[in-house]
PDB file of C-alpha atoms and ligand atoms in Angstrom:
ATOM      1  CA  MET A   1      -9.062 -23.627  18.171  1.00 54.00           C
ATOM      2  CA  GLN A   2      -7.105 -26.124  16.139  1.00 60.00           C
ATOM      3  CA  LEU A   3      -3.400 -26.028  16.984  1.00 67.00           C
ATOM      4  CA  THR A   4      -1.475 -24.800  13.965  1.00 71.00           C
ATOM      5  CA  ILE A   5       1.937 -24.517  15.601  1.00 89.00           C
ATOM      6  CA  SER A   6       3.138 -26.120  18.795  1.00 92.00           C
ATOM      7  CA  LYS A   7       2.928 -24.435  22.198  1.00 95.00           C
ATOM      8  CA  ILE A   8       5.971 -22.763  23.674  1.00 96.00           C
ATOM      9  CA  LYS A   9       7.484 -23.107  27.160  1.00 97.00           C
ATOM     10  CA  ASP A  10       8.781 -19.617  27.962  1.00 97.00           C
ATOM     11  CA  GLY A  11       8.508 -16.587  25.752  1.00 97.00           C
ATOM     12  CA  THR A  12       6.066 -14.482  23.789  1.00 97.00           C
ATOM     13  CA  VAL A  13       3.158 -15.358  21.513  1.00 97.00           C
ATOM     14  CA  ILE A  14       1.931 -12.538  19.299  1.00 98.00           C
ATOM     15  CA  ASP A  15      -1.516 -13.551  18.120  1.00 97.00           C
ATOM     16  CA  HIS A  16      -4.205 -11.853  15.993  1.00 97.00           C
ATOM     17  CA  ILE A  17      -1.628 -10.159  13.772  1.00 96.00           C
ATOM     18  CA  ASN A  18      -3.245  -8.625  10.702  1.00 93.00           C
ATOM     19  CA  SER A  19      -2.910 -11.132   7.897  1.00 94.00           C
ATOM     20  CA  GLY A  20       0.350 -10.644   6.019  1.00 93.00           C
ATOM     21  CA  MET A  21       2.164  -8.674   8.725  1.00 94.00           C
ATOM     22  CA  ALA A  22       4.009 -11.540  10.475  1.00 95.00           C
ATOM     23  CA  LEU A  23       7.215 -10.988   8.510  1.00 94.00           C
ATOM     24  CA  MET A  24       7.276  -7.366   9.619  1.00 92.00           C
ATOM     25  CA  VAL A  25       6.703  -8.422  13.221  1.00 95.00           C
ATOM     26  CA  LEU A  26       9.730 -10.732  12.956  1.00 95.00           C
ATOM     27  CA  ARG A  27      11.757  -7.780  11.654  1.00 91.00           C
ATOM     28  CA  ILE A  28      10.603  -5.576  14.529  1.00 92.00           C
ATOM     29  CA  LEU A  29      11.682  -8.256  16.992  1.00 93.00           C
ATOM     30  CA  GLY A  30      15.096  -8.415  15.346  1.00 91.00           C
ATOM     31  CA  ILE A  31      14.665 -12.038  14.332  1.00 94.00           C
ATOM     32  CA  SER A  32      16.964 -13.059  11.512  1.00 90.00           C
ATOM     33  CA  SER A  33      19.076 -15.961  10.297  1.00 92.00           C
ATOM     34  CA  GLY A  34      21.374 -15.444  13.306  1.00 93.00           C
ATOM     35  CA  THR A  35      18.626 -16.082  15.860  1.00 94.00           C
ATOM     36  CA  LYS A  36      19.342 -19.149  18.002  1.00 94.00           C
ATOM     37  CA  GLU A  37      16.055 -19.570  19.920  1.00 94.00           C
ATOM     38  CA  PRO A  38      13.122 -21.446  18.370  1.00 95.00           C
ATOM     39  CA  VAL A  39      10.766 -19.157  16.431  1.00 96.00           C
ATOM     40  CA  SER A  40       7.585 -20.226  14.715  1.00 96.00           C
ATOM     41  CA  MET A  41       5.031 -18.365  12.710  1.00 95.00           C
ATOM     42  CA  ALA A  42       1.879 -18.984  10.807  1.00 96.00           C
ATOM     43  CA  MET A  43       0.416 -16.837   8.070  1.00 96.00           C
ATOM     44  CA  ASN A  44      -3.165 -16.587   6.865  1.00 96.00           C
ATOM     45  CA  VAL A  45      -4.630 -19.039   9.353  1.00 94.00           C
ATOM     46  CA  PRO A  46      -8.416 -18.950   9.790  1.00 93.00           C
ATOM     47  CA  SER A  47      -9.661 -16.780  12.662  1.00 92.00           C
ATOM     48  CA  LYS A  48     -13.216 -16.348  13.906  1.00 92.00           C
ATOM     49  CA  LYS A  49     -12.654 -12.696  14.806  1.00 88.00           C
ATOM     50  CA  MET A  50     -10.492 -11.645  11.879  1.00 90.00           C
ATOM     51  CA  GLY A  51     -11.224 -14.007   9.010  1.00 94.00           C
ATOM     52  CA  LYS A  52      -7.520 -14.628   8.559  1.00 96.00           C
ATOM     53  CA  LYS A  53      -4.622 -13.852  10.873  1.00 96.00           C
ATOM     54  CA  ASP A  54      -0.899 -14.352  11.397  1.00 97.00           C
ATOM     55  CA  ILE A  55       0.795 -15.653  14.574  1.00 97.00           C
ATOM     56  CA  VAL A  56       4.397 -15.364  15.778  1.00 97.00           C
ATOM     57  CA  LYS A  57       5.845 -17.389  18.681  1.00 97.00           C
ATOM     58  CA  VAL A  58       9.299 -16.703  20.047  1.00 97.00           C
ATOM     59  CA  GLU A  59      10.853 -18.896  22.699  1.00 97.00           C
ATOM     60  CA  GLY A  60      12.952 -17.119  25.334  1.00 95.00           C
ATOM     61  CA  LYS A  61      11.911 -13.622  24.290  1.00 92.00           C
ATOM     62  CA  PHE A  62      10.148 -11.039  26.429  1.00 92.00           C
ATOM     63  CA  ILE A  63       8.989  -8.125  24.379  1.00 93.00           C
ATOM     64  CA  ASN A  64       9.899  -4.530  25.326  1.00 91.00           C
ATOM     65  CA  GLU A  65       7.950  -1.263  25.197  1.00 89.00           C
ATOM     66  CA  ASP A  66       9.577  -0.067  21.988  1.00 88.00           C
ATOM     67  CA  GLU A  67       8.798  -3.323  20.200  1.00 93.00           C
ATOM     68  CA  LEU A  68       5.207  -3.157  21.463  1.00 94.00           C
ATOM     69  CA  ASN A  69       4.715   0.327  20.020  1.00 91.00           C
ATOM     70  CA  ARG A  70       6.135  -0.736  16.686  1.00 91.00           C
ATOM     71  CA  ILE A  71       3.896  -3.791  16.519  1.00 95.00           C
ATOM     72  CA  ALA A  72       0.841  -1.659  17.403  1.00 94.00           C
ATOM     73  CA  LEU A  73       1.533   0.539  14.375  1.00 93.00           C
ATOM     74  CA  ILE A  74       1.473  -2.319  11.894  1.00 93.00           C
ATOM     75  CA  ALA A  75      -0.854  -4.793  13.647  1.00 93.00           C
ATOM     76  CA  PRO A  76      -3.255  -2.795  15.823  1.00 91.00           C
ATOM     77  CA  GLY A  77      -5.362  -5.841  16.690  1.00 92.00           C
ATOM     78  CA  ALA A  78      -2.472  -7.954  17.964  1.00 97.00           C
ATOM     79  CA  THR A  79      -2.686  -9.807  21.282  1.00 97.00           C
ATOM     80  CA  ILE A  80       0.457 -10.363  23.333  1.00 97.00           C
ATOM     81  CA  ASN A  81       0.655 -13.525  25.451  1.00 97.00           C
ATOM     82  CA  LEU A  82       3.596 -13.848  27.851  1.00 97.00           C
ATOM     83  CA  ILE A  83       4.212 -17.532  28.532  1.00 97.00           C
ATOM     84  CA  GLU A  84       5.972 -19.008  31.558  1.00 97.00           C
ATOM     85  CA  ASN A  85       6.351 -22.735  31.978  1.00 98.00           C
ATOM     86  CA  TYR A  86       3.713 -23.358  29.281  1.00 97.00           C
ATOM     87  CA  GLU A  87       1.128 -21.144  31.009  1.00 98.00           C
ATOM     88  CA  ILE A  88      -0.154 -17.747  29.962  1.00 98.00           C
ATOM     89  CA  ARG A  89       1.064 -15.355  32.675  1.00 97.00           C
ATOM     90  CA  LYS A  90      -0.192 -12.218  30.985  1.00 96.00           C
ATOM     91  CA  LYS A  91      -2.412 -11.498  27.984  1.00 97.00           C
ATOM     92  CA  PHE A  92      -3.058  -8.027  26.618  1.00 96.00           C
ATOM     93  CA  ARG A  93      -3.895  -6.160  23.453  1.00 96.00           C
ATOM     94  CA  VAL A  94      -1.377  -3.779  21.940  1.00 96.00           C
ATOM     95  CA  VAL A  95      -2.339  -0.119  22.307  1.00 95.00           C
ATOM     96  CA  LEU A  96      -1.875   2.324  19.464  1.00 94.00           C
ATOM     97  CA  PRO A  97       0.517   4.996  20.775  1.00 93.00           C
ATOM     98  CA  GLY A  98      -0.553   8.625  20.162  1.00 95.00           C
ATOM     99  CA  PHE A  99       3.023   9.688  19.716  1.00 94.00           C
ATOM    100  CA  VAL A 100       6.233   7.809  18.843  1.00 93.00           C
ATOM    101  CA  GLU A 101       9.848   8.944  19.084  1.00 93.00           C
ATOM    102  CA  GLY A 102      12.759   7.489  17.170  1.00 90.00           C
ATOM    103  CA  ILE A 103      10.674   4.758  15.562  1.00 89.00           C
ATOM    104  CA  ILE A 104       9.543   6.093  12.176  1.00 92.00           C
ATOM    105  CA  LYS A 105      12.042   7.671   9.806  1.00 92.00           C
ATOM    106  CA  CYS A 106      10.668  10.759   8.042  1.00 94.00           C
ATOM    107  CA  PRO A 107      10.829  10.254   4.258  1.00 93.00           C
ATOM    108  CA  ASN A 108      11.244  14.010   3.680  1.00 95.00           C
ATOM    109  CA  SER A 109      14.977  14.490   3.112  1.00 94.00           C
ATOM    110  CA  ASN A 110      14.658  18.197   3.982  1.00 94.00           C
ATOM    111  CA  CYS A 111      13.073  17.427   7.335  1.00 95.00           C
ATOM    112  CA  ILE A 112      15.058  18.644  10.338  1.00 94.00           C
ATOM    113  CA  SER A 113      14.921  15.085  11.721  1.00 94.00           C
ATOM    114  CA  ASN A 114      17.138  14.047   8.767  1.00 94.00           C
ATOM    115  CA  ALA A 115      19.620  16.937   8.996  1.00 92.00           C
ATOM    116  CA  GLU A 116      23.074  15.654   8.056  1.00 89.00           C
ATOM    117  CA  ARG A 117      25.027  17.626  10.616  1.00 89.00           C
ATOM    118  CA  GLU A 118      22.765  17.451  13.628  1.00 85.00           C
ATOM    119  CA  PRO A 119      19.909  15.016  13.021  1.00 81.00           C
ATOM    120  CA  ILE A 120      17.290  15.059  15.752  1.00 92.00           C
ATOM    121  CA  ARG A 121      15.244  12.165  17.006  1.00 93.00           C
ATOM    122  CA  SER A 122      12.147  11.703  14.842  1.00 94.00           C
ATOM    123  CA  LYS A 123       8.743  12.405  16.391  1.00 96.00           C
ATOM    124  CA  PHE A 124       5.430  11.344  14.864  1.00 96.00           C
ATOM    125  CA  HIS A 125       1.823  11.904  15.915  1.00 97.00           C
ATOM    126  CA  VAL A 126      -0.259   8.793  15.348  1.00 96.00           C
ATOM    127  CA  SER A 127      -4.012   8.775  14.737  1.00 95.00           C
ATOM    128  CA  LYS A 128      -6.725   6.787  13.041  1.00 92.00           C
ATOM    129  CA  GLU A 129      -8.626   7.914   9.969  1.00 91.00           C
ATOM    130  CA  GLY A 130     -11.384   5.362   9.766  1.00 88.00           C
ATOM    131  CA  GLU A 131      -9.603   2.000   9.754  1.00 83.00           C
ATOM    132  CA  ALA A 132      -6.315   3.438   8.506  1.00 88.00           C
ATOM    133  CA  ILE A 133      -3.473   4.482  10.765  1.00 92.00           C
ATOM    134  CA  VAL A 134      -1.867   7.797   9.897  1.00 95.00           C
ATOM    135  CA  ALA A 135       1.451   9.078  11.238  1.00 96.00           C
ATOM    136  CA  ARG A 136       2.297  12.797  10.932  1.00 97.00           C
ATOM    137  CA  CYS A 137       5.823  14.168  11.355  1.00 97.00           C
ATOM    138  CA  HIS A 138       6.036  16.573  14.292  1.00 98.00           C
ATOM    139  CA  TYR A 139       8.644  18.698  12.480  1.00 97.00           C
ATOM    140  CA  CYS A 140       7.615  18.918   8.811  1.00 97.00           C
ATOM    141  CA  GLY A 141       4.013  17.719   8.860  1.00 97.00           C
ATOM    142  CA  ARG A 142       4.589  14.914   6.336  1.00 96.00           C
ATOM    143  CA  LYS A 143       1.795  12.340   6.596  1.00 96.00           C
ATOM    144  CA  LEU A 144       2.474   8.626   6.233  1.00 95.00           C
ATOM    145  CA  ARG A 145      -0.325   6.176   5.565  1.00 91.00           C
ATOM    146  CA  SER A 146       1.449   3.081   4.382  1.00 80.00           C
ATOM    147  CA  VAL A 147       2.455   0.593   7.062  1.00 79.00           C
ATOM    148  CA  GLU A 148       5.589  -0.195   5.046  1.00 76.00           C
ATOM    149  CA  ASP A 149       6.765   3.353   5.790  1.00 80.00           C
ATOM    150  CA  PHE A 150       6.259   2.969   9.533  1.00 82.00           C
ATOM    151  CA  ILE A 151       9.157   0.609  10.031  1.00 77.00           C
ATOM    152  CA  ALA A 152      12.380   1.787   8.440  1.00 65.00           C
TER     153      ALA A 152
HETATM  154  N1  LIG B 201       0.189 -20.522  23.375  1.00 73.10           N
HETATM  155  C1  LIG B 201       1.441 -21.095  23.111  1.00 73.10           C
HETATM  156  N2  LIG B 201       2.113 -21.730  24.105  1.00 73.10           N
HETATM  157  C2  LIG B 201       1.594 -21.854  25.349  1.00 73.10           C
HETATM  158  C3  LIG B 201       0.319 -21.293  25.624  1.00 73.10           C
HETATM  159  C4  LIG B 201      -0.356 -20.625  24.614  1.00 73.10           C
HETATM  160  O1  LIG B 201       1.934 -21.002  21.997  1.00 73.10           O
HETATM  161  N3  LIG B 201       2.290 -22.523  26.270  1.00 73.10           N
HETATM  162  C5  LIG B 201      -0.495 -19.776  22.303  1.00 73.10           C
HETATM  163  C6  LIG B 201      -1.771 -20.436  21.796  1.00 73.10           C
HETATM  164  O2  LIG B 201      -1.452 -21.376  20.803  1.00 73.10           O
HETATM  165  C7  LIG B 201      -2.524 -19.238  21.235  1.00 73.10           C
HETATM  166  C8  LIG B 201      -2.092 -18.098  22.137  1.00 73.10           C
HETATM  167  O3  LIG B 201      -0.891 -18.519  22.793  1.00 73.10           O
HETATM  168  O4  LIG B 201      -2.074 -18.948  19.901  1.00 73.10           O
HETATM  169  C9  LIG B 201      -3.145 -17.731  23.145  1.00 73.10           C
HETATM  170  O5  LIG B 201      -3.515 -18.875  23.859  1.00 73.10           O
HETATM  171  P1  LIG B 201      -4.991 -19.045  24.472  1.00 73.10           P
HETATM  172  O6  LIG B 201      -5.335 -17.834  25.273  1.00 73.10           O
HETATM  173  O7  LIG B 201      -5.031 -20.381  25.144  1.00 73.10           O
HETATM  174  O8  LIG B 201      -5.833 -19.139  23.136  1.00 73.10           O
HETATM  175  P2  LIG B 201      -7.189 -18.396  22.760  1.00 73.10           P
HETATM  176  O9  LIG B 201      -8.206 -18.563  23.831  1.00 73.10           O
HETATM  177  O10 LIG B 201      -7.523 -18.845  21.387  1.00 73.10           O
HETATM  178  O11 LIG B 201      -6.682 -16.873  22.720  1.00 73.10           O
HETATM  179  P3  LIG B 201      -7.575 -15.533  22.564  1.00 73.10           P
HETATM  180  O12 LIG B 201      -8.598 -15.543  23.664  1.00 73.10           O
HETATM  181  O13 LIG B 201      -6.511 -14.464  22.760  1.00 73.10           O
HETATM  182  O14 LIG B 201      -8.126 -15.568  21.189  1.00 73.10           O
HETATM  183 ZN1  LIG B 202       9.546  15.231   8.794  1.00 73.10          ZN
END
């Protein structure tokens, strides 16, 4: 493949991100104007498998379980490459979680997970309907289909 952005020394490369979702991936990883480490990303680059894809590379960052689950919700085809001293130490696909806790905020203001006095940790059941990912609130049954709603 033609090299769109330079290789990294130590950190994480998130490849095969659904086209257009790289900005959300950066948000999930907590990358903002305050970030000191080098970060690069490419949007809408040609991909044999996907037609078009996005890529995010973060130097010095090793992704955690929570971040992986969030990325799987919005970019289910993503590949994670953990890089050490320029070499790929580990490569794996994200796995769509069947159930997520404390990740999605229920948009139903009457939902028990949003109770003002004693809010409880949100719980969502995740499934696929055809190509679409659907998340259903464990408490009120509200169904979310838009990826924008998955990451509050
Ligand atoms: N990469 C990087 N820095 C490194 C090594 C790899 O940024 N030191 C990036 C590559 O640019 C690529 C991704 O990590 O975007 C995966 O690398 P590689 O497995 O070599 O590429 P492909 O064979 O194209 O990956 P795949 O089989 O996952 O499509
Ligand atoms: Zn709810």
